[in-house]
Coordinates of C-alpha atoms in Angstrom, one line a residue:
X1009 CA 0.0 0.0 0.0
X1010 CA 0.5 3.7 -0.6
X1011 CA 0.6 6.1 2.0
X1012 CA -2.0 9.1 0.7
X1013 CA 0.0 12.2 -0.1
X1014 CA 0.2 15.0 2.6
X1015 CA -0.5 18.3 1.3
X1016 CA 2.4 21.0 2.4
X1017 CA 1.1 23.0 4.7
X1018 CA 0.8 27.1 5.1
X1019 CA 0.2 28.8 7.9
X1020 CA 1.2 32.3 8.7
X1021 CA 2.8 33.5 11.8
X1022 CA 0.0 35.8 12.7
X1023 CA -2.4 32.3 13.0
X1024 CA -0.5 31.5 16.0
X1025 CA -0.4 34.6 17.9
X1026 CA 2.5 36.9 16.1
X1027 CA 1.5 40.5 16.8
X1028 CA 4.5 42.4 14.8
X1029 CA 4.3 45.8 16.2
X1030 CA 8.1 46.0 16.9
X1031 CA 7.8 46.0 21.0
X1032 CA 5.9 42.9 21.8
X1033 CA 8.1 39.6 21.5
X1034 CA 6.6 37.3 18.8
X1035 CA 9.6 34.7 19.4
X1036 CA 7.2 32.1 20.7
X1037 CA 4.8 32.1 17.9
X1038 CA 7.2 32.3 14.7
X1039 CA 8.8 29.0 16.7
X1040 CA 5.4 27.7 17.0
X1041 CA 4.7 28.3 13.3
X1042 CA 7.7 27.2 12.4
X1043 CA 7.6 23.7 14.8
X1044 CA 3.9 23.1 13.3
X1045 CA 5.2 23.1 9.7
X1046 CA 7.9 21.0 9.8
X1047 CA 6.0 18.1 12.1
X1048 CA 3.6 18.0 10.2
X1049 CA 5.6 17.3 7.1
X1050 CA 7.0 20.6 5.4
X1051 CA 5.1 23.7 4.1
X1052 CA 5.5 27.0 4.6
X1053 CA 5.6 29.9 7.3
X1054 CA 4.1 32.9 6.0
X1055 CA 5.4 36.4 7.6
X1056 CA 2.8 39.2 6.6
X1057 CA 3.8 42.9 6.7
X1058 CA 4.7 44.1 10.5
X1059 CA 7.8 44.4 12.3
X1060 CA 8.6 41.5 14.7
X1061 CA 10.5 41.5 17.4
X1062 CA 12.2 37.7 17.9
X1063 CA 15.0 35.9 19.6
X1064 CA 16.7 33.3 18.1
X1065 CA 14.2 30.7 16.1
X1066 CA 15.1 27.3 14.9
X1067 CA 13.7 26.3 11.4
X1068 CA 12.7 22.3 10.6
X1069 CA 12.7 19.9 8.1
X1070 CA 11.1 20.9 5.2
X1071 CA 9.2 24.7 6.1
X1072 CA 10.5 27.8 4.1
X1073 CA 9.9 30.8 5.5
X1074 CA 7.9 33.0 3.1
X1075 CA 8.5 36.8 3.9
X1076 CA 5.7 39.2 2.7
X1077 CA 6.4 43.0 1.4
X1078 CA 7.0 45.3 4.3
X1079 CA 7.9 41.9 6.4
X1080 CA 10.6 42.5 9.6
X1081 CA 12.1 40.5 11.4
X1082 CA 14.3 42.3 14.2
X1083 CA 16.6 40.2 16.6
X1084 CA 15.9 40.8 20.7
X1085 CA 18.3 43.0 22.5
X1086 CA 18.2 40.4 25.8
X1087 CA 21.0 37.9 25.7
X1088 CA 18.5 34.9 27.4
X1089 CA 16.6 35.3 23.6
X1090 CA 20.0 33.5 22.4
X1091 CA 20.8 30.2 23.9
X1092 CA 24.4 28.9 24.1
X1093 CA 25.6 25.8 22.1
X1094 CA 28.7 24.9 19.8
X1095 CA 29.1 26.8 16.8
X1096 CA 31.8 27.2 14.4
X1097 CA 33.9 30.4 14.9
X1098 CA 36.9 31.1 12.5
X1099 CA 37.2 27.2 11.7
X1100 CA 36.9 26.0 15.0
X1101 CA 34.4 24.6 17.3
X1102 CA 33.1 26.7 20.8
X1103 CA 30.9 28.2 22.4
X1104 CA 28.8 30.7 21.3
X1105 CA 25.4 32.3 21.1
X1106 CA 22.9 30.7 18.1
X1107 CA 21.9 32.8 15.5
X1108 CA 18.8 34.6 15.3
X1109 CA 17.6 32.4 12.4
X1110 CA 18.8 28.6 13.1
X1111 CA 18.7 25.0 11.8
X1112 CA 20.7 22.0 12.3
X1113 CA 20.8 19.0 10.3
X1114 CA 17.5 19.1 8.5
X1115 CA 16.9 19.5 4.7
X1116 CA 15.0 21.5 2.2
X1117 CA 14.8 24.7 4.6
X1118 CA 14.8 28.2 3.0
X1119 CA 14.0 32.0 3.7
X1120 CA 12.0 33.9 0.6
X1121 CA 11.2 37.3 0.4
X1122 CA 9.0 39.6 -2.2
X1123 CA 10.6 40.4 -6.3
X1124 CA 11.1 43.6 -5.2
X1125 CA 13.9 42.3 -1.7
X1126 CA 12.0 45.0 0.4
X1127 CA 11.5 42.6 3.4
X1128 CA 14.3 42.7 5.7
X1129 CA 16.1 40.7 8.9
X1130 CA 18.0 43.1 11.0
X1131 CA 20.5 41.3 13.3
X1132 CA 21.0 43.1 16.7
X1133 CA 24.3 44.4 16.8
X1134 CA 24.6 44.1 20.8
X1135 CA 24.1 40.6 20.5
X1136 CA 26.3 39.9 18.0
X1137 CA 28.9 41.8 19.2
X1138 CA 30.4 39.8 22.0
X1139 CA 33.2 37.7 21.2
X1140 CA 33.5 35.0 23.9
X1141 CA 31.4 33.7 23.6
X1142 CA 30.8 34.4 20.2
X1143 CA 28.2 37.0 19.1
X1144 CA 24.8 35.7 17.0
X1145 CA 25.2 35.9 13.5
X1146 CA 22.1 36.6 11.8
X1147 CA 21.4 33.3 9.5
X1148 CA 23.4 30.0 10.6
X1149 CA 22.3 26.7 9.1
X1150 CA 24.6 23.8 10.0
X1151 CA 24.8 20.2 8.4
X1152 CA 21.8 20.9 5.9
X1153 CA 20.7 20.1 3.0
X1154 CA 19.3 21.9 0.2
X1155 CA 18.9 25.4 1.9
X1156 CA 17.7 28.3 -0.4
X1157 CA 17.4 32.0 0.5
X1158 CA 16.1 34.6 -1.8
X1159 CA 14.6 38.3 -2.2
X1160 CA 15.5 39.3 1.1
X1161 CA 17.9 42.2 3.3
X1162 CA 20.3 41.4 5.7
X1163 CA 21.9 43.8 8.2
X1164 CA 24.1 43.1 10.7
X1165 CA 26.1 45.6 13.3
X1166 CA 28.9 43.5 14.7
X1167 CA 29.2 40.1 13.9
X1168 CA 29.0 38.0 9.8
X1169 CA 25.4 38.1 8.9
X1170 CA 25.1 34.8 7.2
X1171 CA 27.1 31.7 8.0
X1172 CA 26.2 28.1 6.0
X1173 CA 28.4 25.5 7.7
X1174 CA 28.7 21.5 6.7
X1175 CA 25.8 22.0 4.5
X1176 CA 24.8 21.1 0.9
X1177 CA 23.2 22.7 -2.2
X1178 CA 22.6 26.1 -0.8
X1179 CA 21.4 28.5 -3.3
X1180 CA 21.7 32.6 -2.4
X1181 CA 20.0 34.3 -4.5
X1182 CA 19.2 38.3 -4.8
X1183 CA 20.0 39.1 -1.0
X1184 CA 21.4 43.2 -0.1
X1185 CA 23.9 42.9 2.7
X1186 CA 25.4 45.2 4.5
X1187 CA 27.3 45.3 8.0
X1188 CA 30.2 46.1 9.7
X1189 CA 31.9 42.1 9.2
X1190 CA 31.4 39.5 6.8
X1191 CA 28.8 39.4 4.4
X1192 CA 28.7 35.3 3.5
X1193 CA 30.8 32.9 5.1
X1194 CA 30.9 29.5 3.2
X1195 CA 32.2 27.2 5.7
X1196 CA 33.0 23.5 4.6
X1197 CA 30.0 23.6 2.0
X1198 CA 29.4 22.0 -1.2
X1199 CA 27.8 23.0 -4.3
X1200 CA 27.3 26.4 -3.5
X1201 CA 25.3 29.2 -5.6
X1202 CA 25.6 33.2 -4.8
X1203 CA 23.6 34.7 -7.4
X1204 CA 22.9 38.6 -8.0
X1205 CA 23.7 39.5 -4.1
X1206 CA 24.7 43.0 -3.3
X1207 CA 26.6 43.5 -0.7
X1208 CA 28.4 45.9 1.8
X1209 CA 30.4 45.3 4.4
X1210 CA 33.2 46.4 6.5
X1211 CA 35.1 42.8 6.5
X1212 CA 35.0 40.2 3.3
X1213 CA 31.8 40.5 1.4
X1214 CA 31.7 36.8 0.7
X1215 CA 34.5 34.4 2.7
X1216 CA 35.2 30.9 1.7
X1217 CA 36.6 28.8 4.8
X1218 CA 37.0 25.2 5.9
X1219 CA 38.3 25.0 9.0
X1220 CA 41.7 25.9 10.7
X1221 CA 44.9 24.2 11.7
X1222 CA 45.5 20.8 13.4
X1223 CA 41.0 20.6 14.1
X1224 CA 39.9 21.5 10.6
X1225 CA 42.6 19.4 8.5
X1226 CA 41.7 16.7 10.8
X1227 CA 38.3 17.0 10.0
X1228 CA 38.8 17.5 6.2
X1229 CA 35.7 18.8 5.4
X1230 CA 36.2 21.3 2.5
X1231 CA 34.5 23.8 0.4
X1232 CA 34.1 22.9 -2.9
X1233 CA 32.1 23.8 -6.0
X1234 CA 31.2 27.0 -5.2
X1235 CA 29.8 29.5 -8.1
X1236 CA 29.6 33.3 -7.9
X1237 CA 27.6 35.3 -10.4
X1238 CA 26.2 38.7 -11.0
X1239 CA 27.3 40.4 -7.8
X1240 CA 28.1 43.9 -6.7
X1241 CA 30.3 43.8 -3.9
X1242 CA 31.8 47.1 -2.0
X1243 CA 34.1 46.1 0.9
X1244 CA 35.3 49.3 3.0
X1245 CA 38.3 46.9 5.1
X1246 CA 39.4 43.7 3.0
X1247 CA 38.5 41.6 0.5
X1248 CA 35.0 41.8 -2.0
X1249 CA 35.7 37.6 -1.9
X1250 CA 38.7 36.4 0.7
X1251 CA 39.3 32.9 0.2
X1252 CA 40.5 32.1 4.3
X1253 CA 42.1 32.6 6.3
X1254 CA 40.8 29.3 7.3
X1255 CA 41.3 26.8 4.5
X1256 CA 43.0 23.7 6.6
X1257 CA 40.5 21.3 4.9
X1258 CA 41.1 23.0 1.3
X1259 CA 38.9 25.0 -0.7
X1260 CA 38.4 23.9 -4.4
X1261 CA 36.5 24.5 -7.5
X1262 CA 35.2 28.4 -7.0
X1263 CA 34.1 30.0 -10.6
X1264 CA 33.8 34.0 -9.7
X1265 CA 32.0 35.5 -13.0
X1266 CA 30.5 39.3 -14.4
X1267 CA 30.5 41.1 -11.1
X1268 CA 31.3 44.3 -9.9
X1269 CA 33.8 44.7 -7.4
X1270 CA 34.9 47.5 -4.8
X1271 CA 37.6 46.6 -1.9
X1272 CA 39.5 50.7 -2.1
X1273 CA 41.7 49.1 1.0
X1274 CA 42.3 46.1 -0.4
X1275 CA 42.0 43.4 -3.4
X1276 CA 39.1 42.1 -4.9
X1277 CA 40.0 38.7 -4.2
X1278 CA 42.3 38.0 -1.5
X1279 CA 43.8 34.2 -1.0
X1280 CA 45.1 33.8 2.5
X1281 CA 46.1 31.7 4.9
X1282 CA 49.6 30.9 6.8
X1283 CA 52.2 28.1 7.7
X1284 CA 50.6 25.8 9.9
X1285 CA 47.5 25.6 8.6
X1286 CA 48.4 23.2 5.8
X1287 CA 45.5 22.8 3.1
X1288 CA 45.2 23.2 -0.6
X1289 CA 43.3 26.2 -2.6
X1290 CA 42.7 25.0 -6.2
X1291 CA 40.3 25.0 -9.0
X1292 CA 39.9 29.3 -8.7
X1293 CA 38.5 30.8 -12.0
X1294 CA 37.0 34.8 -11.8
X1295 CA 36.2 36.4 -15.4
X1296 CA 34.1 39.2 -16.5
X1297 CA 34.9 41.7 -13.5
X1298 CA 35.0 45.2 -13.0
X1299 CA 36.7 46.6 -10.1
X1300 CA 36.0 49.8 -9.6
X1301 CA 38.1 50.6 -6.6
X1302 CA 41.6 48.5 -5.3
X1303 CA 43.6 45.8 -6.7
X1304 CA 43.0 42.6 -8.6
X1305 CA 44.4 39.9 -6.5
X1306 CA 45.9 39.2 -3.2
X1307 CA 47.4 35.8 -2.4
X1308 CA 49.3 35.5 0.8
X1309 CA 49.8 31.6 1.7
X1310 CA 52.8 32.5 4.7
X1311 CA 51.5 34.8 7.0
X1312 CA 47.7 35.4 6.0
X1313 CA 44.5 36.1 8.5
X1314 CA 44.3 36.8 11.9
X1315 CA 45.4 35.0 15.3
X1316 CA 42.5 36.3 17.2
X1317 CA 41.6 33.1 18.3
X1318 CA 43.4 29.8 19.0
X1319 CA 45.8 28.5 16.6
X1320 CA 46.5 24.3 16.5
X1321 CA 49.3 24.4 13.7
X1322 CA 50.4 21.4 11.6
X1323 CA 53.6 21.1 12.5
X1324 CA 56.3 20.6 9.8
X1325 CA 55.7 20.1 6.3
X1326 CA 52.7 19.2 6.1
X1327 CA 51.1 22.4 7.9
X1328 CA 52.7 24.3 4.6
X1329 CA 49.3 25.7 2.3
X1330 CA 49.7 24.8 -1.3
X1331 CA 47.6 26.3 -4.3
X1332 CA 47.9 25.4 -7.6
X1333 CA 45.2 26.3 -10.9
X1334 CA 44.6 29.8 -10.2
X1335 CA 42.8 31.6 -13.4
X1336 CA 41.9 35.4 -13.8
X1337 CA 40.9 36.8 -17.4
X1338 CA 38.9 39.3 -19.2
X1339 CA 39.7 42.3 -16.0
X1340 CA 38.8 45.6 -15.8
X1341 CA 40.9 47.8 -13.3
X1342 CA 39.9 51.5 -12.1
X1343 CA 43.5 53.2 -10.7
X1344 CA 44.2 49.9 -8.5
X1345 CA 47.1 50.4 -6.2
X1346 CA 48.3 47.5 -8.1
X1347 CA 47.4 44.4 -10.5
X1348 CA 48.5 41.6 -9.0
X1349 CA 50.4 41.2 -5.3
X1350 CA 52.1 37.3 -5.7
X1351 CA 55.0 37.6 -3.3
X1352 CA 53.8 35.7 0.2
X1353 CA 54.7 32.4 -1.1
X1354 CA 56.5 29.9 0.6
X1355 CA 59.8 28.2 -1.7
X1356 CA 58.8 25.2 0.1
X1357 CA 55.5 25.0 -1.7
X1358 CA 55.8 27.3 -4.5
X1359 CA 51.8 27.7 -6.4
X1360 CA 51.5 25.6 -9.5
X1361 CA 49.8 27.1 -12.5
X1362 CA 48.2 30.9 -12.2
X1363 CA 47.2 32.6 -15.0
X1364 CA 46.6 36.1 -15.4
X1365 CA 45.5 37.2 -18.7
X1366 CA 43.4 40.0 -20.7
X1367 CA 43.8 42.8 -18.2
X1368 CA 43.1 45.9 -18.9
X1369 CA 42.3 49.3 -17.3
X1370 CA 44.5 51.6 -15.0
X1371 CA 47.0 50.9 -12.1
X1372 CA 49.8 52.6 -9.9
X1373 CA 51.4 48.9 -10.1
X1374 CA 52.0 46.0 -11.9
X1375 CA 52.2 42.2 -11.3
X1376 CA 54.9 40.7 -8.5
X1377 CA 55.1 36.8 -8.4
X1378 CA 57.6 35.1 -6.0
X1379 CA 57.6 31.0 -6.1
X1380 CA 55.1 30.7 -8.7
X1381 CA 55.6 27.7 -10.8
X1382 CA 54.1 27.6 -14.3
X1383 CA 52.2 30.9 -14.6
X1384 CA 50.7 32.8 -17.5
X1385 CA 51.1 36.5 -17.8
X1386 CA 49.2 37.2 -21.3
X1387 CA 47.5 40.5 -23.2
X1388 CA 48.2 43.0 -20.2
X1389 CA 46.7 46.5 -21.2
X1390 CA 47.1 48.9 -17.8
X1391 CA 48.6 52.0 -17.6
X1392 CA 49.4 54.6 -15.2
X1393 CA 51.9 52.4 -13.4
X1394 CA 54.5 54.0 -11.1
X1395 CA 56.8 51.1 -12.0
X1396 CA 57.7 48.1 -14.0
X1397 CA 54.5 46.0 -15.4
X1398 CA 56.1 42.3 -14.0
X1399 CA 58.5 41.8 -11.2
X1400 CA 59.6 38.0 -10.4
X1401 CA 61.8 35.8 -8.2
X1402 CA 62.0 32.2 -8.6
X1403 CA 58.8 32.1 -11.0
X1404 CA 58.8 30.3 -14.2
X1405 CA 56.3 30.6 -17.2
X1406 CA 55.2 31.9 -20.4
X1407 CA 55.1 36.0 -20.7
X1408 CA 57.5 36.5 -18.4
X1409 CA 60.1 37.6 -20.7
X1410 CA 61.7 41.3 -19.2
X1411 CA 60.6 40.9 -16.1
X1412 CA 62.5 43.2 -13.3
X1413 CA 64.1 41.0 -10.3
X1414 CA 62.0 41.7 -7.5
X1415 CA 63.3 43.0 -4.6
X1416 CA 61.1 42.7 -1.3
X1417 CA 60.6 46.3 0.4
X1418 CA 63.0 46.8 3.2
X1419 CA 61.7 45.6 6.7
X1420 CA 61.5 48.9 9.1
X1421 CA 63.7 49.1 12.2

């Protein structure tokens, strides 16, 4: 026999006692809404217009959360509206406070707002804030499946506003962003899609991570397949996408393509990491961008990212970072303080195979690679630089003919 077919079911927030004036917590009934839904078999949560006023919700198996025009969702300012559990913080796992929005191993979940992106969910920056334990980020699903967000803003004071870890398929789609930190962290996902986002931020608009030292190559959990289209990114601090500083596990298989870049204190993309943190970055492909304010590329794999928190190294050779099958074609550059910075690589584990080709636009300086192995310098067009086009040291290729000796900049007393 055939079970008989459940019909998904809908049921708005509103149904079970969500008032949405803004002062009045409706935390119990969107997690009401949101438990009915997923027991009895998936559906959706519908969100009219109305400001609400939640703590932290946990989303179920199979229940979107469909976000009418004018719809709000604004996190509590009361630190009991966010319980404590493990989360992962900078590629390791500690305490911390759960995100506003929640879910934990369950599949097909997703947040969708109006065409027009008006309806918005505003972290609170008080509760993020708080490092030990660690803040609430705004969105957090962990070991899911299938998660899809669309047509929605995101704003977030003090902590990164969204934060997919050990998921699956997850498919972001037409989000704003803006904040103070990071925009998206992608943290030991697979087959991931970030589709006509715009975001602002003060820290990396979109970070790909996979855990950090001794813990996350241990793990081995990487991020891989990961697609980025038809974004606008402005970045006030670092990097429009930073790839790390948390890579231990590897990060591989990223195609960046037709967006619009802004990082004025930085590069557009920035590859980091350090010693000790072994792991491999490969498969990288970005095409079709214009970057209207700083440089091309960044790729430090010595001394990279932070040390805020605690650092497990790899000890010895292993703990080394490699890359290898770095692409970058068809740029456009607006006065970037330079094309290309190359020179943070370790002769130990020199990067195999970059290619930087069809660049064109305006710089104050040119390309440096140190330890690069195989690389492709072709159809360069910049001009306004300060100094030579291509400086190497211990780099091999093809169009590297004439290039000056590079000479690191003297270390201050």
């Amino acid at each position: 026999t055939t079970a008989p077919a459940t019909q998904p079911l809908s049921l708005s927030v509103k149904s079970t006692g969500a008032v949405g004036d803004g002062k009045i917590k409706d935390t119990a009934a969107f997690q009401k809404a949101l438990d009915t839904v997923a027991i009895s078999g998936g559906g959706e949560v519908l969100v009219p217009a109305g400001r609400y006023l939640i703590g932290s919700i946990q989303m179920g198996n199979r229940t979107l959360l469909r976000l009418d025009k004018g719809a709000m969702l604004v996190g509590s300012p009361d630190a009991a509206d966010y319980p404590s559990l493990d989360i992962r913080w900078e590629g390791r796992w500690q305490p911390g406070r759960r995100a506003l929005i929640y879910a934990a191993n369950v599949d097909h979940i997703g947040i969708v707002g109006p065409s027009d992106g008006s309806a918005r969910i505003e972290g609170n920056a008080a509760m993020a804030a708080p490092q030990n334990p660690r803040g609430s980020v705004v969105l957090e699903p962990i070991s899911c499946n299938f998660v899809r967000w669309e047509n929605f803003t995101v704003t977030q004071g003090g902590n990164w506003a969204t934060h997919p870890t050990y998921c699956n398929d997850v498919t972001i789609r037409n989000l704003t962003i803006t904040g103070n930190r990071d925009g998206i962290d992608v943290d030991s996902c697979k087959d991931v899609t970030i589709d006509g986002c715009t975001l602002t931020t003060g820290d990396d608009c979109i970070s790909l991570k996979s855990g950090r030292g001794l813990n996350g190559a241990r793990i081995g959990r990487p991020t891989e397949n990961v697609t980025i289209t038809h974004c606008t990114m402005t970045d006030r601090t670092f990097a429009c996408i930073g790839i790390g500083s948390e890579t231990s596990a590897g990060v591989r298989n990223v195609r960046i393509s037709d967006c619009t870049m802004a990082a004025p204190r930085s590069a557009a993309i920035y590859i980091k990491t350090r010693i000790g943190r072994a792991g491999v970055t490969e498969g990288i492909t970005a095409t079709g961008l214009d970057i209207t304010a700083g440089s091309l590329l960044r790729i430090n794999l010595v001394s990279g990212g932070n040390t805020n928190t605690a650092d497990d190294p790899v000890e010895g050779p292993l703990g080394v970072p490699a890359a290898r099958d770095l692409h970058f074609s068809d740029v456009r550059l607006n006065n970037a303080p330079s094309i290309a910075d190359v020179a943070q690589v370790s002769p130990d584990m020199p990067l195999e195979n970059l290619s930087l080709v069809n660049i064109r636009g305006t710089a104050q300086k040119g390309i440096v690679l140190v330890n690069v192995k195989n690389a492709q310098v072709k159809d360069i067009a910049v001009t306004g630089l300060g100094g030579p086009l291509l400086a190497t040291q211990n780099s091999t290729g093809t169009g590297l003919e004439g290039a000056t000796p590079y000479t690191p900049p003297a270390r201050g007393r």
